[in-house]
PDB file of C-alpha atoms and ligand atoms in Angstrom:
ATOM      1  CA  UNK A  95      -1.750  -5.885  32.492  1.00 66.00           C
ATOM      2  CA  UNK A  96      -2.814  -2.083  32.380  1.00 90.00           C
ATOM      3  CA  UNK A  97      -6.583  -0.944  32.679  1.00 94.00           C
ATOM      4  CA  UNK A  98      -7.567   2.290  31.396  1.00 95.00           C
ATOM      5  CA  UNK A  99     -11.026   4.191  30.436  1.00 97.00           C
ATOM      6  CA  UNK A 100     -12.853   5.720  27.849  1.00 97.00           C
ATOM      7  CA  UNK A 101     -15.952   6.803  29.425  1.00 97.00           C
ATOM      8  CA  UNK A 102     -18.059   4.019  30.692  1.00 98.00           C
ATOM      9  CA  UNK A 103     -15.475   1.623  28.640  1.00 98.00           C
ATOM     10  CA  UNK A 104     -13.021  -0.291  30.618  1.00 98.00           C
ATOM     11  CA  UNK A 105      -9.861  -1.175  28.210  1.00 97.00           C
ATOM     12  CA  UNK A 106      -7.371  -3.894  29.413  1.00 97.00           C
ATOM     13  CA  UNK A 107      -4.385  -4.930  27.749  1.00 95.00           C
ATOM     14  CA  UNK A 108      -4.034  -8.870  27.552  1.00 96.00           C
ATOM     15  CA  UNK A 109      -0.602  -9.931  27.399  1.00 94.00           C
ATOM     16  CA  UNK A 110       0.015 -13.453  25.103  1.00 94.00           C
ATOM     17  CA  UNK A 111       4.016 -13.538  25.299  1.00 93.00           C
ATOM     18  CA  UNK A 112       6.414 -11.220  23.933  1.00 91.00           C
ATOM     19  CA  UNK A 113       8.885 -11.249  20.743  1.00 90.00           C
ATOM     20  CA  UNK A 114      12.273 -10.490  19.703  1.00 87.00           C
ATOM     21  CA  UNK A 115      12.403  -8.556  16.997  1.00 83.00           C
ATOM     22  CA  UNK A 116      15.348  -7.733  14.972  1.00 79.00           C
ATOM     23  CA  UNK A 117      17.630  -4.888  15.542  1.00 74.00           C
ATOM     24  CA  UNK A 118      15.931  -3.373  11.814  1.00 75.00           C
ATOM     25  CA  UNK A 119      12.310  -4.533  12.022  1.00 76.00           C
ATOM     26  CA  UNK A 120      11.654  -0.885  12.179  1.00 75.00           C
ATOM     27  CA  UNK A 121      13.120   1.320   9.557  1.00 67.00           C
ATOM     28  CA  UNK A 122      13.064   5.553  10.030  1.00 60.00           C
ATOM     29  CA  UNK A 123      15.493   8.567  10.043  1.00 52.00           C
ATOM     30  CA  UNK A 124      15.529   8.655  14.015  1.00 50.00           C
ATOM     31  CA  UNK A 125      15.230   5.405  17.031  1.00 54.00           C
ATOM     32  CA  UNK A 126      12.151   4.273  17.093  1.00 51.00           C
ATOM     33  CA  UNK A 127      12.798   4.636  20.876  1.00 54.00           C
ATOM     34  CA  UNK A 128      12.232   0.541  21.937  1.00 58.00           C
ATOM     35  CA  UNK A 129      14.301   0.182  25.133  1.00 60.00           C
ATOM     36  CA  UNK A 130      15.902  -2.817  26.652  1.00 68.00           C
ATOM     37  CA  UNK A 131      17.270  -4.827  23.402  1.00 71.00           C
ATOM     38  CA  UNK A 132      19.218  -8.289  24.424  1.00 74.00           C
ATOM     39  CA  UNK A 133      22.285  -8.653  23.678  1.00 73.00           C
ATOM     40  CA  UNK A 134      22.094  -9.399  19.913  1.00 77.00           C
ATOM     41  CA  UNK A 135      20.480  -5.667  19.219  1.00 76.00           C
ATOM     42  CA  UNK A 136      16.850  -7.659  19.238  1.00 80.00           C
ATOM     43  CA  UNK A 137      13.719  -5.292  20.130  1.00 80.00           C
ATOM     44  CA  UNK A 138      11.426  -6.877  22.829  1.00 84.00           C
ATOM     45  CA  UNK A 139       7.631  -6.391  21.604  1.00 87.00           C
ATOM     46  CA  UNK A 140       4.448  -7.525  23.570  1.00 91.00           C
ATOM     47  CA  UNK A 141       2.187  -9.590  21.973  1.00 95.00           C
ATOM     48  CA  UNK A 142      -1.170  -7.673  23.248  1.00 96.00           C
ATOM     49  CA  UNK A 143      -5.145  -8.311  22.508  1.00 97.00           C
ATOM     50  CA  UNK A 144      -7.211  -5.669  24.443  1.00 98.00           C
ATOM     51  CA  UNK A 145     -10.511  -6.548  26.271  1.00 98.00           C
ATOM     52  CA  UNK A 146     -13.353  -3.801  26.341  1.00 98.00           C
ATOM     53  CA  UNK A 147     -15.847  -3.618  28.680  1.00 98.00           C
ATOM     54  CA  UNK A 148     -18.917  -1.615  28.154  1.00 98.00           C
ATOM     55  CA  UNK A 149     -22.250  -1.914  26.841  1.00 98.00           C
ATOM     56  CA  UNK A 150     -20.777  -5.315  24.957  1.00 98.00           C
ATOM     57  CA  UNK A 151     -18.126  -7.264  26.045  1.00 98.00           C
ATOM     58  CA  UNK A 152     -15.353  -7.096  23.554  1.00 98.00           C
ATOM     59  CA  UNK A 153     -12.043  -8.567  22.580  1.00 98.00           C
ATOM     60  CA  UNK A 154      -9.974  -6.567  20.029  1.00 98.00           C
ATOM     61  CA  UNK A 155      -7.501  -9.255  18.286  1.00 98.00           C
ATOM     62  CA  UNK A 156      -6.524 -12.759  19.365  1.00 97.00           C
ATOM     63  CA  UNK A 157      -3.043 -13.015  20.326  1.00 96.00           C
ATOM     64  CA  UNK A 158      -0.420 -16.131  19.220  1.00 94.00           C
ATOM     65  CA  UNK A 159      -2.700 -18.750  19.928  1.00 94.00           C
ATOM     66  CA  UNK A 160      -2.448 -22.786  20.992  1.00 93.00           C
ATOM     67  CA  UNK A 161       0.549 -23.425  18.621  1.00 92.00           C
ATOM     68  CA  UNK A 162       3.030 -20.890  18.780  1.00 92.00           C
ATOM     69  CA  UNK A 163       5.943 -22.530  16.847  1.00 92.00           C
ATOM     70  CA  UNK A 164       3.295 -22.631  14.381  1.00 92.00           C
ATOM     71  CA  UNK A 165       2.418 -19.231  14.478  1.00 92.00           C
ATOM     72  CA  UNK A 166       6.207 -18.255  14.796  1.00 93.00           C
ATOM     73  CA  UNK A 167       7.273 -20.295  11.455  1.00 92.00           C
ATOM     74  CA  UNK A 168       4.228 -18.603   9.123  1.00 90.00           C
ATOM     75  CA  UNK A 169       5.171 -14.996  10.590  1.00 88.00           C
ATOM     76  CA  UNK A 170       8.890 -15.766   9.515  1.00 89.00           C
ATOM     77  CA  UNK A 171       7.496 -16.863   6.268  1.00 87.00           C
ATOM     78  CA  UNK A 172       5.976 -13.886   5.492  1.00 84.00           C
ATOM     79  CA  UNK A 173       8.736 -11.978   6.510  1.00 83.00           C
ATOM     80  CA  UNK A 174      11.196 -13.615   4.336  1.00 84.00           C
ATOM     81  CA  UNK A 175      13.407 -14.367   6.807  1.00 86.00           C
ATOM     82  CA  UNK A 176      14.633 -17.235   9.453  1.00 88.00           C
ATOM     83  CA  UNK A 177      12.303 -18.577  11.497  1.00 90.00           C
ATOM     84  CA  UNK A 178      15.755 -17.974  13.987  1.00 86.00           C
ATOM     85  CA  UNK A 179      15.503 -14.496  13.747  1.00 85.00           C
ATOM     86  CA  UNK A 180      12.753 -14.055  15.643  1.00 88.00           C
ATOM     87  CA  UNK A 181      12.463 -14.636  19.409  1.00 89.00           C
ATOM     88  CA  UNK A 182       9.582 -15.746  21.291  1.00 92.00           C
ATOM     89  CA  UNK A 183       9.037 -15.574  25.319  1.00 90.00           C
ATOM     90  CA  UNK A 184       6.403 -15.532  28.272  1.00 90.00           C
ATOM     91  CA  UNK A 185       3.576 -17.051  25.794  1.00 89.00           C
ATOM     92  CA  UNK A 186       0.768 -17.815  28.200  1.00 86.00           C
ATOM     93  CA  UNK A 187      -2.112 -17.853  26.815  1.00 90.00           C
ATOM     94  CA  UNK A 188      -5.285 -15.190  26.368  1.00 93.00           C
ATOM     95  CA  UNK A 189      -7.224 -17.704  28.529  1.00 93.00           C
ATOM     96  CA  UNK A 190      -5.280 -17.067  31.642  1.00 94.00           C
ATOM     97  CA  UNK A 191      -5.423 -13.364  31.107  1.00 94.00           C
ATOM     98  CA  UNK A 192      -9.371 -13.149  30.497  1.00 97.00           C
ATOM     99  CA  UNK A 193      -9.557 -15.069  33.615  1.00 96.00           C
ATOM    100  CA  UNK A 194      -7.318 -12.801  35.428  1.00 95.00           C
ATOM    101  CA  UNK A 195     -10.079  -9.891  35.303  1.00 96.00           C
ATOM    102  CA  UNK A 196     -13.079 -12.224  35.762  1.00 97.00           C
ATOM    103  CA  UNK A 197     -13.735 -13.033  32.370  1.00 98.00           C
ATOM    104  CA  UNK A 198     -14.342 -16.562  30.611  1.00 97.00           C
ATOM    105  CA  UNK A 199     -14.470 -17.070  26.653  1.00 97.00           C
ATOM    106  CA  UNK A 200     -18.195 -18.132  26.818  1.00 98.00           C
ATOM    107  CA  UNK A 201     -18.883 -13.958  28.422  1.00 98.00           C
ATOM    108  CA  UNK A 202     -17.370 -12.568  24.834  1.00 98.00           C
ATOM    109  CA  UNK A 203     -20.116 -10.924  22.829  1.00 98.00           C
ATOM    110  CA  UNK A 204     -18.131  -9.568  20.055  1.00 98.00           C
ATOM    111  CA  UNK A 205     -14.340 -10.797  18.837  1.00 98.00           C
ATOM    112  CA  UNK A 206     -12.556  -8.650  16.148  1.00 98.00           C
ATOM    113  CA  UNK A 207      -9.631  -8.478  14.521  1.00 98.00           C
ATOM    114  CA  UNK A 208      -7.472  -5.623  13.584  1.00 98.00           C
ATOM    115  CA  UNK A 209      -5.775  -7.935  10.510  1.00 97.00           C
ATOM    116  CA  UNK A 210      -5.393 -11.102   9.477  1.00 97.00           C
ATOM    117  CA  UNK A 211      -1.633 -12.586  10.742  1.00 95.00           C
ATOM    118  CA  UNK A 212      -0.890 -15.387  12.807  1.00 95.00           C
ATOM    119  CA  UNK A 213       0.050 -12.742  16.303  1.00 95.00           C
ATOM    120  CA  UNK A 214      -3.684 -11.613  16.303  1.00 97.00           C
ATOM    121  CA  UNK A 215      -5.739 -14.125  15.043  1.00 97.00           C
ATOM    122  CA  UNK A 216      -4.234 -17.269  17.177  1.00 96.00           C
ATOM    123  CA  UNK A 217      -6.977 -17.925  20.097  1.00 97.00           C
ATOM    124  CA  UNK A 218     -10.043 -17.193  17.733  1.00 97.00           C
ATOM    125  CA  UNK A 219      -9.817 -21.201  17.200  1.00 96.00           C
ATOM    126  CA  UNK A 220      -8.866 -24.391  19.333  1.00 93.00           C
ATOM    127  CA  UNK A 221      -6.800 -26.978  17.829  1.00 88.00           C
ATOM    128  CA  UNK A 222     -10.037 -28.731  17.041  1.00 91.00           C
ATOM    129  CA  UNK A 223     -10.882 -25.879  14.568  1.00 91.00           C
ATOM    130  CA  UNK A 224     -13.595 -24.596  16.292  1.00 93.00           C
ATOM    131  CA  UNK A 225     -14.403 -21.103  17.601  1.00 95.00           C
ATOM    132  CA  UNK A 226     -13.161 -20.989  21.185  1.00 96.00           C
ATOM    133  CA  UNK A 227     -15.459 -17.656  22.126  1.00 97.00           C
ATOM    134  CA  UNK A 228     -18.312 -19.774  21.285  1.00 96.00           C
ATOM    135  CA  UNK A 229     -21.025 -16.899  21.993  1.00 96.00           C
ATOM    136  CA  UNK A 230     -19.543 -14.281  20.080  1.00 97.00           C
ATOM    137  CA  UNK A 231     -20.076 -12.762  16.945  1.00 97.00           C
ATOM    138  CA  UNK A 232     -16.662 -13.139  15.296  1.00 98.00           C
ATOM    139  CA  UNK A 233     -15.697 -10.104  12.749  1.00 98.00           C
ATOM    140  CA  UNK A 234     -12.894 -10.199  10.085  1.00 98.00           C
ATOM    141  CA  UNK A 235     -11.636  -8.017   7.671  1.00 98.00           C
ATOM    142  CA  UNK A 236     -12.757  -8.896   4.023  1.00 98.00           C
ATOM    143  CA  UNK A 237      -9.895  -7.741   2.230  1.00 97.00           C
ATOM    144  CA  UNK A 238      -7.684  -9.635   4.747  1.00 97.00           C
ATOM    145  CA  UNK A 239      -9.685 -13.102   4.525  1.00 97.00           C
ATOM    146  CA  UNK A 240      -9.163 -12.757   0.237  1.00 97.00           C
ATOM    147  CA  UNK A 241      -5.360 -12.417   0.915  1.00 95.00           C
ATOM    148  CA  UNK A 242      -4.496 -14.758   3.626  1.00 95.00           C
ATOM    149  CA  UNK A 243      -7.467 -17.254   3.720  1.00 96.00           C
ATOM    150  CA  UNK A 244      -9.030 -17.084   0.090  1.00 94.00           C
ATOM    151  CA  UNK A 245      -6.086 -16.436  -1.144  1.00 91.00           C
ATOM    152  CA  UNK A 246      -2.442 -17.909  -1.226  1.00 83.00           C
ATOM    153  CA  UNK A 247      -0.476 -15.512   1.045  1.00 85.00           C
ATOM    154  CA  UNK A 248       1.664 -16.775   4.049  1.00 85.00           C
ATOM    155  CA  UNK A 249       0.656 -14.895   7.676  1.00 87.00           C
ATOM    156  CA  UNK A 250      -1.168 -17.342   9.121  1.00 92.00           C
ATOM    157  CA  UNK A 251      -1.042 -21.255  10.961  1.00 93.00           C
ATOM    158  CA  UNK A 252      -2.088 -23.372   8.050  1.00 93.00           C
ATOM    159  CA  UNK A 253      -4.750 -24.567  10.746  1.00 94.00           C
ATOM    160  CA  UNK A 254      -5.983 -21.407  11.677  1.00 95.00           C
ATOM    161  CA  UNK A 255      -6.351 -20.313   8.027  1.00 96.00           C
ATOM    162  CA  UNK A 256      -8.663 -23.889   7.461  1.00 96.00           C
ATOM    163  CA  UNK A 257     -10.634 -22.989  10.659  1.00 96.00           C
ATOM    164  CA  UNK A 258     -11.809 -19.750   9.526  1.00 97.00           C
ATOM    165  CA  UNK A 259     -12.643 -20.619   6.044  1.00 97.00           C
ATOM    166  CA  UNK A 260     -15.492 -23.341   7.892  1.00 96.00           C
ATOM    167  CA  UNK A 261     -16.467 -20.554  10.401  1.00 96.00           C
ATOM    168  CA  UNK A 262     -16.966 -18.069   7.515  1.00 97.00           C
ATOM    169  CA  UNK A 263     -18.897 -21.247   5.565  1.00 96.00           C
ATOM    170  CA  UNK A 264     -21.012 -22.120   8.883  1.00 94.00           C
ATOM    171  CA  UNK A 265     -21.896 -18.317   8.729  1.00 95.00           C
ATOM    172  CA  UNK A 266     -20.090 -18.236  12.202  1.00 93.00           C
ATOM    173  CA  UNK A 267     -17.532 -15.946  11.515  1.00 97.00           C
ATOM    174  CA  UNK A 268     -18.740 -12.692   9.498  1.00 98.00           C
ATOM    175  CA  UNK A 269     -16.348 -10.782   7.143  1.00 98.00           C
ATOM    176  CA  UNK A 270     -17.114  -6.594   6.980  1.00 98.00           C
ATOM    177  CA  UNK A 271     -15.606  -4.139   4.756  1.00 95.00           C
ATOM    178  CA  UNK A 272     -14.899  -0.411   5.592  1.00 91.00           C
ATOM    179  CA  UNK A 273     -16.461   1.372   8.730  1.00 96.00           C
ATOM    180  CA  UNK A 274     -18.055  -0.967  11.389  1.00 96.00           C
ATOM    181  CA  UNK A 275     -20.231  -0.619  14.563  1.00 98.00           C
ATOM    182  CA  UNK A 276     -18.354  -3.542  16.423  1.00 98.00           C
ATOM    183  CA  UNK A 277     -20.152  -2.160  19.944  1.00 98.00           C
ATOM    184  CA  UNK A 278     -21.758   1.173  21.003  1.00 98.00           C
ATOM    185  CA  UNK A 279     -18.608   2.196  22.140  1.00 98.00           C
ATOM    186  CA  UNK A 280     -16.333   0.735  19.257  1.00 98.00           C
ATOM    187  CA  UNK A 281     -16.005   1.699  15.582  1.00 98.00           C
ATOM    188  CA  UNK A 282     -13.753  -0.483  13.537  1.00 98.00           C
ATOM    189  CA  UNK A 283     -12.053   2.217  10.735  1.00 98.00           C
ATOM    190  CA  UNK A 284      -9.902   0.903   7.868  1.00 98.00           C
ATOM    191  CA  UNK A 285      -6.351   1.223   8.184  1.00 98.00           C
ATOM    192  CA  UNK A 286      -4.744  -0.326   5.178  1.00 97.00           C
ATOM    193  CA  UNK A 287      -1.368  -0.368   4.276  1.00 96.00           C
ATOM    194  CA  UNK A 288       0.101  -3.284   7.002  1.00 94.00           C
ATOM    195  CA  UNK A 289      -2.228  -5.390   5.051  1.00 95.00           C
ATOM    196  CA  UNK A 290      -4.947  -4.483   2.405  1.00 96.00           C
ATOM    197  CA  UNK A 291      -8.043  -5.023   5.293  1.00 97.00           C
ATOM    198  CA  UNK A 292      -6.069  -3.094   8.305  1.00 98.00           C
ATOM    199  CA  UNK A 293      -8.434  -1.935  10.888  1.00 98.00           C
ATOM    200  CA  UNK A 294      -8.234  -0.048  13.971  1.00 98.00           C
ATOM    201  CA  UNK A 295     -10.787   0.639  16.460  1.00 98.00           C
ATOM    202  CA  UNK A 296     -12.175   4.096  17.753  1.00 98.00           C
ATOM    203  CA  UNK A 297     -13.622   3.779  21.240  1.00 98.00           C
ATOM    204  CA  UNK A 298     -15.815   6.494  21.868  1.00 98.00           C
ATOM    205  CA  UNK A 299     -18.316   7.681  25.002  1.00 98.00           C
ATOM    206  CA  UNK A 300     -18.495  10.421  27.133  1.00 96.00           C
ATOM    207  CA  UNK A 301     -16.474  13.145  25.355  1.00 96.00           C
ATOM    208  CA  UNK A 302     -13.238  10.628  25.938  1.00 96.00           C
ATOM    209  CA  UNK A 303     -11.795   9.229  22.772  1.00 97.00           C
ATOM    210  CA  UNK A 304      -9.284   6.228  22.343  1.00 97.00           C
ATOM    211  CA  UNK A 305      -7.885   4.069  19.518  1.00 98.00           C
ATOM    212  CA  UNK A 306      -6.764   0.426  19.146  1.00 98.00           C
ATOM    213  CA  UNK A 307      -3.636   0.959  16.477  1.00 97.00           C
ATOM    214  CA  UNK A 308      -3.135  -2.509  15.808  1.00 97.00           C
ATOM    215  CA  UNK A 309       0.002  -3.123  13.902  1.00 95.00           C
ATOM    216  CA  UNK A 310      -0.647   0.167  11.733  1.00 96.00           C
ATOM    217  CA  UNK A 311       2.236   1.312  14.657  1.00 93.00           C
ATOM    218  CA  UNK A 312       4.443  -0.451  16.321  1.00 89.00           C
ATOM    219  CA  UNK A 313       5.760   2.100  18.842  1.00 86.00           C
ATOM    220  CA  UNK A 314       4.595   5.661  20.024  1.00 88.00           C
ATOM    221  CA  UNK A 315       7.235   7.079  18.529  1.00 87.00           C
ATOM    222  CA  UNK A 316       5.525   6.535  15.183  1.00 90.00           C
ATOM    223  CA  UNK A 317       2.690   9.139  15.904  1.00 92.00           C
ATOM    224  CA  UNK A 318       5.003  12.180  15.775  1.00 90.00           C
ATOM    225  CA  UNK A 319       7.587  10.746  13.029  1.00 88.00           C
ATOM    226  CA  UNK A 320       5.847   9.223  10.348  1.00 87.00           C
ATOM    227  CA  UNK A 321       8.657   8.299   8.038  1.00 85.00           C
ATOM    228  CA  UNK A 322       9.034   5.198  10.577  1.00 84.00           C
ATOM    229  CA  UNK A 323       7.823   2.356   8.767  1.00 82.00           C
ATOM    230  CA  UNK A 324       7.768  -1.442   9.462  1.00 80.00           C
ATOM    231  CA  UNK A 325       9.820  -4.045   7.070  1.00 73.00           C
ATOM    232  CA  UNK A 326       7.258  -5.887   6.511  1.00 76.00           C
ATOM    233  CA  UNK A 327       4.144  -3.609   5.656  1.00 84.00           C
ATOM    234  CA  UNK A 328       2.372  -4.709   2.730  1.00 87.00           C
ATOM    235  CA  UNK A 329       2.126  -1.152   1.179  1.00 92.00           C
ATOM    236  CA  UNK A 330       4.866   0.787   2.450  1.00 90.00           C
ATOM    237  CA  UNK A 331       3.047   4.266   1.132  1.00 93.00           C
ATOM    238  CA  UNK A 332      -0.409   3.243   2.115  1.00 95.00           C
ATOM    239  CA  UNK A 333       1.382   2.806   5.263  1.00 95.00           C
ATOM    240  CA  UNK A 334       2.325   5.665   5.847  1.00 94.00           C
ATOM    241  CA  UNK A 335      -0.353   7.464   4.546  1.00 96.00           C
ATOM    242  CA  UNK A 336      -2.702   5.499   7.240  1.00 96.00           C
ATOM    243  CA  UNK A 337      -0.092   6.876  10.574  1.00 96.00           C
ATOM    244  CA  UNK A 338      -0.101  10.056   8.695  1.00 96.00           C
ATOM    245  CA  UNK A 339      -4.337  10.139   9.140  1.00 96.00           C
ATOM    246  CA  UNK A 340      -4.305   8.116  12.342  1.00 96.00           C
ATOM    247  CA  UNK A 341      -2.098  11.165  14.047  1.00 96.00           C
ATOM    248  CA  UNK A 342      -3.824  13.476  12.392  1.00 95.00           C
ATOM    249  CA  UNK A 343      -7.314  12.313  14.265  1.00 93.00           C
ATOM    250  CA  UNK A 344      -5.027  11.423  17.289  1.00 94.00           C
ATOM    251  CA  UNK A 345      -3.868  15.374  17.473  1.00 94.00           C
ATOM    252  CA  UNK A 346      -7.578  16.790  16.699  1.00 94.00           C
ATOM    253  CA  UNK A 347      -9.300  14.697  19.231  1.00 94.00           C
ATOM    254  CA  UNK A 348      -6.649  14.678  21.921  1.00 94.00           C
ATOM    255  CA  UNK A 349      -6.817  10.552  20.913  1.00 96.00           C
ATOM    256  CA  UNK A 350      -4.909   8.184  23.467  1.00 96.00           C
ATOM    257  CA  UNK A 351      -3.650   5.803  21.090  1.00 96.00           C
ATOM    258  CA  UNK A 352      -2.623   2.065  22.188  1.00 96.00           C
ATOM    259  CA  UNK A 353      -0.959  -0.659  19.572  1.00 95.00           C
ATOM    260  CA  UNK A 354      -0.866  -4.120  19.885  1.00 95.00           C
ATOM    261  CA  UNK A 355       2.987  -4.441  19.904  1.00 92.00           C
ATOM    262  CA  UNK A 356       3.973  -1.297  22.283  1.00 88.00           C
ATOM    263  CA  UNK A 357       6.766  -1.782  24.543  1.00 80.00           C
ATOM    264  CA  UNK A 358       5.528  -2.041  27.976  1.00 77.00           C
ATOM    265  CA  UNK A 359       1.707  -1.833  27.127  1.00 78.00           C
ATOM    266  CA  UNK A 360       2.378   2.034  26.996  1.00 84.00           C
ATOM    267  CA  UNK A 361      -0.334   3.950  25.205  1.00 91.00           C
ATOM    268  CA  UNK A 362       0.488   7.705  23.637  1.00 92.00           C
ATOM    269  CA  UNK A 363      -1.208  10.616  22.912  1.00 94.00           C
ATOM    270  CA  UNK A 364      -0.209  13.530  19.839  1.00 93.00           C
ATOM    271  CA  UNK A 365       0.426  16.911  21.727  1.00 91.00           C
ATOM    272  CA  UNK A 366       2.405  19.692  19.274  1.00 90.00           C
ATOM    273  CA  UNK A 367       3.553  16.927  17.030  1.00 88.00           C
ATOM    274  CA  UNK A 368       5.182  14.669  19.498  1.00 88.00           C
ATOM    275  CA  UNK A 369       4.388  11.519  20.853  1.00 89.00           C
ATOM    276  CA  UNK A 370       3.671  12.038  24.533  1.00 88.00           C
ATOM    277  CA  UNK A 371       4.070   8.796  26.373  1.00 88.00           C
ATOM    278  CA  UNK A 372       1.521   7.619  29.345  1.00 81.00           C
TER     279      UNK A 372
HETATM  280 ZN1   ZN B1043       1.354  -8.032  14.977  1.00 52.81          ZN
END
């Protein structure tokens, strides 16, 4: 678990297990430079919400949530491919890491999510279907909720998907398109391409700038080499188009950049066109 700042803004990593990912989840003209593969080629890749502390209390994404296989069996599903082909270790919980810095659900003012798939939207809910950050003002992206909730697409735990359809009814759970002020110090920006409502966050205060990446990158190495693309991105070109504006910003505003799936919690900033590792 990794702290860092953005002005008055604490930022801390929550962990909620780790996957194996196969040896070609990523697909580019160099290594997308993931270390420590097991012995089948598979890429280890943290599962990661972030909690950010500052004016509001905020958690960015929601992690795997209370029924991993679940979550596990839709993410194969909308990757075409074996559930067996994924691996799956050190799933915890978010709970346990919230409490680790001194924070219960109930303290949450503000949940949102960077996209709509079953490895960030898992502890919005309990396995009774209701909200588990019951004082928060939940935010999802609109264009996500049409595809995966409204609509028919696979991505998330049929539960999950039923949950947030009543918390969107109950007016619980509010859906926002484009720009958003999530917190004083966060700015939710679209990102599409990963999926249609792909956001990332701009955190902001104090001359310091950071971003929350999401799954719009999956490794640092994706900031300086932006023909590195995921298998599974909705809109391949969108894709890249959105890493091609995200390093752009990254380089002009000397941007430390942090994704939800990079190896070792790392976070990166653009200098001279490469990714410089922190
Ligand atoms: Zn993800």
């Amino acid at each position: 678990m990794t702290t860092f700042h953005v002005g008055r803004a604490a930022v801390t990593t929550l962990v909620d297990g780790t996957f194996l990912m196969a040896p070609d989840f990523l697909a580019g003209p160099v290594d997308p430079g993931t270390d420590e593969r097991d012995t089948r080629g598979r890429v280890p890749l943290p599962i990661q919400a972030f909690l950010v502390r500052g004016r509001r209390t905020v958690v960015v994404d929601a992690g795997l949530g209370p029924d991993p296989e679940g979550a596990m069996e839709s993410l194969a599903a909308h990757l075409g491919i074996d559930r067996a082909g994924i691996g799956l270790f050190g799933h915890a919980g978010l709970g346990p890491a919230l409490a680790e810095q001194g924070v219960a659900p109930d303290d949450i003012d503000v949940v949102v999510v960077s996209h709509l798939h079953a490895d960030h939207t898992g502890w919005l809910t309990g396995q009774d279907g209701t909200s588990i950050f019951r004082n928060a003002r939940l935010l999802l992206p609109r264009a996500d909720y049409e595809l995966f909730v409204a609509g028919e697409r696979r991505g998330l735990v049929p539960a999950t998907r039923e949950a947030l359809r009543a918390l969107v009814a109950s007016g619980q759970a509010e859906l926002f398109d484009g720009e958003e002020t999530v917190s004083p110090e966060i700015t939710a920006l679209p990102a599409p391409g990963h999926t249609p409502g792909h956001t990332v966050f701009a955190i902001a205060h104090g001359g310091e700038r950071a971003m929350i990446l999401g799954d719009a990158m999956y490794c640092p190495a994706q900031l300086g080499e932006l023909e590195i693309g995921a298998m599974h991105d909705v809109d391949p070109a969108l894709a890249r188009r959105t890493r091609e504006l995200i390093a752009r910003d990254a380089e002009a505003h000397g941007t430390l950049a942090v994704g939800c799936h990079f190896a070792g919690g790392r976070a990166a900033r653009l200098v001279n066109g490469r990714a410089v590792v922190s």
